[in-house]
Structure formats: structure tokens, C-alpha cells
Coordinates of C-alpha atoms in Angstrom, one line a residue:
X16 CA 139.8 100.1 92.4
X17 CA 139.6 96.2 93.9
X18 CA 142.1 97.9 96.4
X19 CA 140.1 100.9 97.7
X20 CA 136.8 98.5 97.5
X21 CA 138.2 95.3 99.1
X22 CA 137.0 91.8 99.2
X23 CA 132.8 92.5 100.5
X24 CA 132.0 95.0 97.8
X25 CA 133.3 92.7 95.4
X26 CA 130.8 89.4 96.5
X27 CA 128.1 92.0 97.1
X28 CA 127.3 93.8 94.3
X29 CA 126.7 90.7 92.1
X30 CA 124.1 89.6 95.0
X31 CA 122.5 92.8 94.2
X32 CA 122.1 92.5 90.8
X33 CA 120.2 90.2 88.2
X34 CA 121.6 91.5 84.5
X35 CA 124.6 93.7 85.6
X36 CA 125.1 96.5 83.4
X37 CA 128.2 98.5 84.5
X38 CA 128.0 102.5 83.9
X39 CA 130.4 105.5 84.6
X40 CA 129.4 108.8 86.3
X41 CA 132.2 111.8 87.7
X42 CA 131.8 114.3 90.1
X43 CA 133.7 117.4 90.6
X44 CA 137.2 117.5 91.3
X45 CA 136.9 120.2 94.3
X46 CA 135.7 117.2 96.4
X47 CA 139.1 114.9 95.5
X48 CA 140.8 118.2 98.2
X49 CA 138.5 115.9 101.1
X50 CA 140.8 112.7 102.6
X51 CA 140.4 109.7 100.1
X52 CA 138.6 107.9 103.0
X53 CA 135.6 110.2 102.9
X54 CA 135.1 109.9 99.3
X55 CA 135.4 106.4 99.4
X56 CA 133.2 105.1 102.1
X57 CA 130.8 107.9 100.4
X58 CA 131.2 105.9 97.4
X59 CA 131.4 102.7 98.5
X60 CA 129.5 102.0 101.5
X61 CA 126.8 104.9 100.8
X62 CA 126.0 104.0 97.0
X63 CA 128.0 100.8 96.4
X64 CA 129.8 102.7 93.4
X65 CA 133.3 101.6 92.5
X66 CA 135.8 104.3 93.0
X67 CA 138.5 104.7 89.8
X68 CA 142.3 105.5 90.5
X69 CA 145.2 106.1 88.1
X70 CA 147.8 104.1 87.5
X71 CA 149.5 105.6 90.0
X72 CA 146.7 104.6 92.9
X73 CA 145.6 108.1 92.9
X74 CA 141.9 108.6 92.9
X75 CA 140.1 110.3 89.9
X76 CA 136.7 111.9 90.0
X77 CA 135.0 109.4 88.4
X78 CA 133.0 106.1 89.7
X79 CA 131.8 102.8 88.4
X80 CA 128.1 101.4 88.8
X81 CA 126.3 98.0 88.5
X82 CA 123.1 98.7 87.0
X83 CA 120.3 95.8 87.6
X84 CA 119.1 95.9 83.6
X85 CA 120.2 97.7 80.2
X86 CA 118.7 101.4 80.6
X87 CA 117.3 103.0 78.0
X88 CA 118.7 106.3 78.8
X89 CA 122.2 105.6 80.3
X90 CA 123.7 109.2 80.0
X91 CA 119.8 110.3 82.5
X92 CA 121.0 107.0 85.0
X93 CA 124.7 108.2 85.2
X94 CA 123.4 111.8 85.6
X95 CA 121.0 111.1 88.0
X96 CA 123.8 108.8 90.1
X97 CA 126.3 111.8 89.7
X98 CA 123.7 114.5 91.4
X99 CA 123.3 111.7 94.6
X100 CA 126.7 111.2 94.9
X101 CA 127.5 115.0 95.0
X102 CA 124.9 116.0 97.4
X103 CA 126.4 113.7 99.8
X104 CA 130.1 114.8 98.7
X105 CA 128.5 118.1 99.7
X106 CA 127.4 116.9 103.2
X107 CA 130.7 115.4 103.6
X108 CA 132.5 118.2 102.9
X109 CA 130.7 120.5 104.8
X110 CA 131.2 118.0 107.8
X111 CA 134.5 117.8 107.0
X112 CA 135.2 122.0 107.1
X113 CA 133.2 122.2 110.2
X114 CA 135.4 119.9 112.3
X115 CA 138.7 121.1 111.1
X116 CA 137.7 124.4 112.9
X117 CA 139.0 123.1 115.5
X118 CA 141.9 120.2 116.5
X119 CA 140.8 116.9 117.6
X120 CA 141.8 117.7 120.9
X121 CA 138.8 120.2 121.2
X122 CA 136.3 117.4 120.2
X123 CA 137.7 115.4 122.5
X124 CA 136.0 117.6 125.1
X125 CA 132.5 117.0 124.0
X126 CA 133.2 113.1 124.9
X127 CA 132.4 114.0 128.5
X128 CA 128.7 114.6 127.2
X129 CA 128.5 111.1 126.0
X130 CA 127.9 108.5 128.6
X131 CA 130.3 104.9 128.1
X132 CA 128.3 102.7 130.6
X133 CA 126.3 104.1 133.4
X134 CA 128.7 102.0 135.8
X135 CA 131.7 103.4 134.6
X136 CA 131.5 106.8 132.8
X137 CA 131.7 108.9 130.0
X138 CA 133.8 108.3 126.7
X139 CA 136.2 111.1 128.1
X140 CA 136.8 108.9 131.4
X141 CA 137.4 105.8 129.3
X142 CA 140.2 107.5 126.8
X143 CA 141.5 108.7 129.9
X144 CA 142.1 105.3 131.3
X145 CA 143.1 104.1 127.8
X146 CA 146.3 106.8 127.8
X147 CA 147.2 105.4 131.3
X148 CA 147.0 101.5 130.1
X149 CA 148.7 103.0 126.8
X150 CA 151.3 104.2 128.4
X151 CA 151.9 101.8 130.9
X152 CA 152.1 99.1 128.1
X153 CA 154.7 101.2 125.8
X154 CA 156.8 101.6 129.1
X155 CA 157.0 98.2 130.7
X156 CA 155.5 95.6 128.5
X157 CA 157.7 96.9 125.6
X158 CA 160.1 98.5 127.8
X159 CA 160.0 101.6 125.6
X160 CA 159.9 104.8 127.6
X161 CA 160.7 106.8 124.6
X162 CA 157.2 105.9 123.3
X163 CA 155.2 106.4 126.6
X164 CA 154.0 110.2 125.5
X165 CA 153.5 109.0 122.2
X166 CA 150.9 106.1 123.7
X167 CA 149.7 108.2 126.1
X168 CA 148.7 111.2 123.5
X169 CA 147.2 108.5 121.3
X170 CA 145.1 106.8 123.8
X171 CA 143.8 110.4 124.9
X172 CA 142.3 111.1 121.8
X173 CA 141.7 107.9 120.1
X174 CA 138.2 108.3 121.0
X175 CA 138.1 112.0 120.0
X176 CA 136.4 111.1 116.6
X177 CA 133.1 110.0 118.3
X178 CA 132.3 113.7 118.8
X179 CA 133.1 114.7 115.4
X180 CA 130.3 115.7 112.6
X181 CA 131.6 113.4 110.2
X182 CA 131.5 110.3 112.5
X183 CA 127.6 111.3 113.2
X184 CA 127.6 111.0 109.4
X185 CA 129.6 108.4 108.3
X186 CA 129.9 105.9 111.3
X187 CA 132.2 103.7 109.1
X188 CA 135.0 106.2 109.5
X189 CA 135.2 106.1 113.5
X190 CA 139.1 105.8 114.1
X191 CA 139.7 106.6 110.7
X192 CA 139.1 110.4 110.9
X193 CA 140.4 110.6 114.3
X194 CA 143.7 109.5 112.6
X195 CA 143.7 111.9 109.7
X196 CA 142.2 114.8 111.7
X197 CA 145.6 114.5 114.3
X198 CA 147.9 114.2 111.4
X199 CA 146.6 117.4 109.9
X200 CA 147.1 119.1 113.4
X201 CA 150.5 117.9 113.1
X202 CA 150.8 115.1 115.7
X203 CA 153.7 113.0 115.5
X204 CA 153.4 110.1 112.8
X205 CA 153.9 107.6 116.4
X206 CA 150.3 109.1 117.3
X207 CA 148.3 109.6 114.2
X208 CA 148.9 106.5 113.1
X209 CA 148.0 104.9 116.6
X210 CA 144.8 106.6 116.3

């Protein structure tokens, strides 16, 4: 897991804590079908649980907690932990299935609603200069035309995510889901990954 949780969960938790006591709680494994990221950053940044992968690096459906004392009833604390975490695997999940109803493109629409700076526009007006200076980069500071379209497409909807459910929810993920919402519309890997 020190991979998934990185360096800042790691020093924080034992800030948190007096007389760690480390339990173990699961959740179901319909939510492990949402993108790793979502579960994690539930996880991690929502409840400061440790997430558990195989092996293999594959994520299970079970979690780690720090616990501030010994409890008396540890099976009630991990239960208790496990219903928290799946209501907000719930949320997420529901987020999730409401903005794949349509591609990232169509959020990208809604940006035009959200101002930038008053002085000089909307989020939709600032991706839109972004795939200009994207392009214009790809093309003449790297002197590769064959990945203007691919810089251009990127720059388009790299802001896309802002208009998105699961941003409003789980701000940590801006860019992120942007990314993994345009590789499941099937964008080239060039753009996705740009995202």
C-alpha cells in the first residue's frame, strides 16, 4: 500500500494518533469496478484508511486503520468504519455513473458557466487558449507536427473535469478523472495521458 498512500499519509497518521492500534475493515467488491483513483482518494484522503493490494499491485477490498487506543469492541469499530466508507463508495459511484453518461467532451460545455477571472473569461475560453498554446508548442517548440492534434485535443478538454460530479465531490481528483474519463471514450493514449 506505501505506494497507493505515498510519503504524507505515511508522517500523518502517526501525528494523528497517541497509542496506534491498527485494524482491518472490507467493503464490497462491486465498488473495486470504479477507477482505483476513486477508491483511493475515498480511502485515503476522505478517512485516512490504508488501501491493501495483492502482490500483484492490484487493489483488494479491504482497508487498514490507525485507531487512537485499544477498543473494546474491535469487530463494532471495523464495522462501523466499513458502513462510512461504503456510503461514500456509494456517493462515488453514483458520481461516477452519472458522468459517464456522457463523454468528457459534453462536460466540457458546462465550463462556459463557470467564470476564470472576470478580466479574462470563462474556463471554456481559457482551455480554448490552452489547445492553441498546446498546439503551437507541439509544432514549433518541439517541431512535432504529428503531435499538434494530439496537444490541441488535450488542451481542449484538460479542463473538462471541473464540470464533472465527481470533481464537485472529490476535488483531489481534478486532472485525474479528466484523464481516465477520455481514455474510456477512447481518446488516443497521446491525449488521455496529457490530460
Amino acid at each position: 500500500a506505501r505506494s497507493l498512500v505515498g510519503q504524507g499519509m505515511l508522517d500523518e497518521v502517526p501525528d494523528l494518533v497517541e497509542y496506534p492500534v491498527v485494524t482491518s475493515g472490507s467493503f464490497a467488491n462491486e465498488f473495486l469496478r470504479l477507477p482505483e483513483e476513486v477508491l483511493t482518494t475515498t480511502m485515503i484522503h476522505h478517512q485516512h484508511f490504508f488501501p491493501v493490494t495483492s502482490d500483484q499491485g492490484k487493489l483488494l477490498p479491504v482497508f487498514l486503520a490507525v485507531l487512537n487506543t485499544e477498543p473494546e469492541q474491535p469487530e463494532l469499530i471495523a464495522r462501523n468504519m466499513e458502513r462510512v466508507l461504503t456510503a461514500r463508495l456509494r456517493d462515488a459511484q453514483f458520481f461516477y455513473q452519472s458522468d459517464r453518461q456522457q463523454p468528457l467532451a459534453g462536460h466540457q460545455k458546462r465550463l462556459d458557466t463557470v467564470l476564470f477571472h472576470k478580466k479574462i473569461g470563462t474556463y471554456l475560453q481559457k482551455s480554448e487558449r490552452v489547445a492553441d498554446r498546446a498546439a503551437s508548442i507541439a509544432a514549433t517548440v518541439f517541431q512535432a507536427p504529428q503531435a499538434e492534434a494530439f496537444a490541441r485535443e488535450a488542451g481542449q478538454l484538460c479542463k473538462a473535469d471541473l464540470a464533472t460530479d465527481m470533481v464537485r465531490e472529490l476535488t483531489e481528483l481534478q486532472g485525474t478523472i479528466g484523464g481516465i474519463y477520455a481514455r474510456e471514450d477512447g481518446r488516443p493514449e497521446e491525449v488521455w495521458k496529457a490530460i
